[in-house]
Amino acid sequence: MSDPMNKFEPVGGEAIVQYLDSDLRVIKPGAFVRCGVTGKPIPLDELKYWSVDRQEAYSSPEAVMTRVLETGTSSA
């Protein structure tokens, strides 16, 4: 059973989000999304980086660069 006080797993569950240009649309409400590179939960109110083309979120600029270097594209 999950510990509701675990700061690494925010209460409210994982959201399903559609990433748009300069915006996002919450498809299934939740407290966080997971970084597409690290798997780290990102609280929705702290989400700053995502890829419209890949439809994934990133926890930091470093995670964005990791994905760009892996794929050879800059569409993050």
PDB file of C-alpha atoms in Angstrom:
ATOM      1  CA  MET A   1       0.000   0.000   0.000  1.00  0.00           C
ATOM      2  CA  SER A   2       1.244   3.484  -0.874  1.00  0.00           C
ATOM      3  CA  ASP A   3       2.217   5.864   1.928  1.00  0.00           C
ATOM      4  CA  PRO A   4       0.157   9.060   1.398  1.00  0.00           C
ATOM      5  CA  MET A   5       2.910  11.101   3.051  1.00  0.00           C
ATOM      6  CA  ASN A   6       5.565   9.936   0.564  1.00  0.00           C
ATOM      7  CA  LYS A   7       6.814  13.161  -1.041  1.00  0.00           C
ATOM      8  CA  PHE A   8       7.972  11.276  -4.128  1.00  0.00           C
ATOM      9  CA  GLU A   9       4.459  10.086  -4.982  1.00  0.00           C
ATOM     10  CA  PRO A  10       2.044  13.041  -4.678  1.00  0.00           C
ATOM     11  CA  VAL A  11      -1.469  12.328  -3.410  1.00  0.00           C
ATOM     12  CA  GLY A  12      -4.093  12.370  -6.144  1.00  0.00           C
ATOM     13  CA  GLY A  13      -2.581   9.894  -8.563  1.00  0.00           C
ATOM     14  CA  GLU A  14      -1.081  10.241 -11.995  1.00  0.00           C
ATOM     15  CA  ALA A  15      -2.792  12.559 -14.468  1.00  0.00           C
ATOM     16  CA  ILE A  16      -3.178  11.877 -18.174  1.00  0.00           C
ATOM     17  CA  VAL A  17      -2.333  15.000 -20.123  1.00  0.00           C
ATOM     18  CA  GLN A  18      -2.390  16.079 -23.760  1.00  0.00           C
ATOM     19  CA  TYR A  19       0.560  18.398 -24.374  1.00  0.00           C
ATOM     20  CA  LEU A  20      -0.214  21.340 -26.658  1.00  0.00           C
ATOM     21  CA  ASP A  21       1.798  24.332 -27.874  1.00  0.00           C
ATOM     22  CA  SER A  22       2.197  26.645 -24.843  1.00  0.00           C
ATOM     23  CA  ASP A  23      -0.564  24.801 -22.976  1.00  0.00           C
ATOM     24  CA  LEU A  24      -1.794  21.407 -21.886  1.00  0.00           C
ATOM     25  CA  ARG A  25      -5.152  19.680 -21.574  1.00  0.00           C
ATOM     26  CA  VAL A  26      -5.863  17.405 -18.621  1.00  0.00           C
ATOM     27  CA  ILE A  27      -7.601  14.285 -19.924  1.00  0.00           C
ATOM     28  CA  LYS A  28      -7.672  12.433 -16.585  1.00  0.00           C
ATOM     29  CA  PRO A  29      -7.271  14.554 -13.439  1.00  0.00           C
ATOM     30  CA  GLY A  30      -4.414  13.787 -11.096  1.00  0.00           C
ATOM     31  CA  ALA A  31      -1.700  15.419  -9.057  1.00  0.00           C
ATOM     32  CA  PHE A  32       1.299  14.642 -11.256  1.00  0.00           C
ATOM     33  CA  VAL A  33       2.716  13.332 -14.530  1.00  0.00           C
ATOM     34  CA  ARG A  34       5.906  11.323 -14.958  1.00  0.00           C
ATOM     35  CA  CYS A  35       9.063  12.537 -16.637  1.00  0.00           C
ATOM     36  CA  GLY A  36       9.514  10.751 -19.967  1.00  0.00           C
ATOM     37  CA  VAL A  37      13.262  10.406 -19.315  1.00  0.00           C
ATOM     38  CA  THR A  38      13.658   9.783 -15.579  1.00  0.00           C
ATOM     39  CA  GLY A  39      10.228   8.470 -14.575  1.00  0.00           C
ATOM     40  CA  LYS A  40      10.242  11.016 -11.735  1.00  0.00           C
ATOM     41  CA  PRO A  41       6.792  12.343 -10.745  1.00  0.00           C
ATOM     42  CA  ILE A  42       6.291  16.017 -11.630  1.00  0.00           C
ATOM     43  CA  PRO A  43       3.489  17.852  -9.792  1.00  0.00           C
ATOM     44  CA  LEU A  44       1.204  19.445 -12.399  1.00  0.00           C
ATOM     45  CA  ASP A  45       1.650  22.886 -10.859  1.00  0.00           C
ATOM     46  CA  GLU A  46       5.437  22.560 -11.353  1.00  0.00           C
ATOM     47  CA  LEU A  47       5.345  21.224 -14.936  1.00  0.00           C
ATOM     48  CA  LYS A  48       7.351  23.501 -17.242  1.00  0.00           C
ATOM     49  CA  TYR A  49       8.857  21.291 -19.950  1.00  0.00           C
ATOM     50  CA  TRP A  50       7.163  18.948 -22.421  1.00  0.00           C
ATOM     51  CA  SER A  51       7.208  17.788 -26.016  1.00  0.00           C
ATOM     52  CA  VAL A  52       4.140  18.213 -28.183  1.00  0.00           C
ATOM     53  CA  ASP A  53       5.543  15.820 -30.804  1.00  0.00           C
ATOM     54  CA  ARG A  54       6.476  13.083 -28.324  1.00  0.00           C
ATOM     55  CA  GLN A  55       3.614  13.826 -25.898  1.00  0.00           C
ATOM     56  CA  GLU A  56       5.843  13.474 -22.844  1.00  0.00           C
ATOM     57  CA  ALA A  57       6.805  15.654 -19.900  1.00  0.00           C
ATOM     58  CA  TYR A  58      10.291  16.443 -18.603  1.00  0.00           C
ATOM     59  CA  SER A  59      11.391  17.161 -15.052  1.00  0.00           C
ATOM     60  CA  SER A  60      14.229  19.525 -15.983  1.00  0.00           C
ATOM     61  CA  PRO A  61      16.122  21.144 -18.864  1.00  0.00           C
ATOM     62  CA  GLU A  62      18.701  18.363 -18.442  1.00  0.00           C
ATOM     63  CA  ALA A  63      16.012  15.749 -19.070  1.00  0.00           C
ATOM     64  CA  VAL A  64      14.988  17.630 -22.233  1.00  0.00           C
ATOM     65  CA  MET A  65      18.590  17.626 -23.450  1.00  0.00           C
ATOM     66  CA  THR A  66      18.944  13.923 -22.689  1.00  0.00           C
ATOM     67  CA  ARG A  67      15.926  13.185 -24.889  1.00  0.00           C
ATOM     68  CA  VAL A  68      17.149  15.530 -27.655  1.00  0.00           C
ATOM     69  CA  LEU A  69      20.545  13.808 -27.683  1.00  0.00           C
ATOM     70  CA  GLU A  70      18.904  10.348 -27.713  1.00  0.00           C
ATOM     71  CA  THR A  71      16.626  11.145 -30.625  1.00  0.00           C
ATOM     72  CA  GLY A  72      18.706  13.651 -32.549  1.00  0.00           C
ATOM     73  CA  THR A  73      15.757  16.072 -32.775  1.00  0.00           C
ATOM     74  CA  SER A  74      15.035  19.321 -30.999  1.00  0.00           C
ATOM     75  CA  SER A  75      11.243  19.109 -30.890  1.00  0.00           C
ATOM     76  CA  ALA A  76      11.081  19.188 -27.086  1.00  0.00           C
TER      77      ALA A  76
END
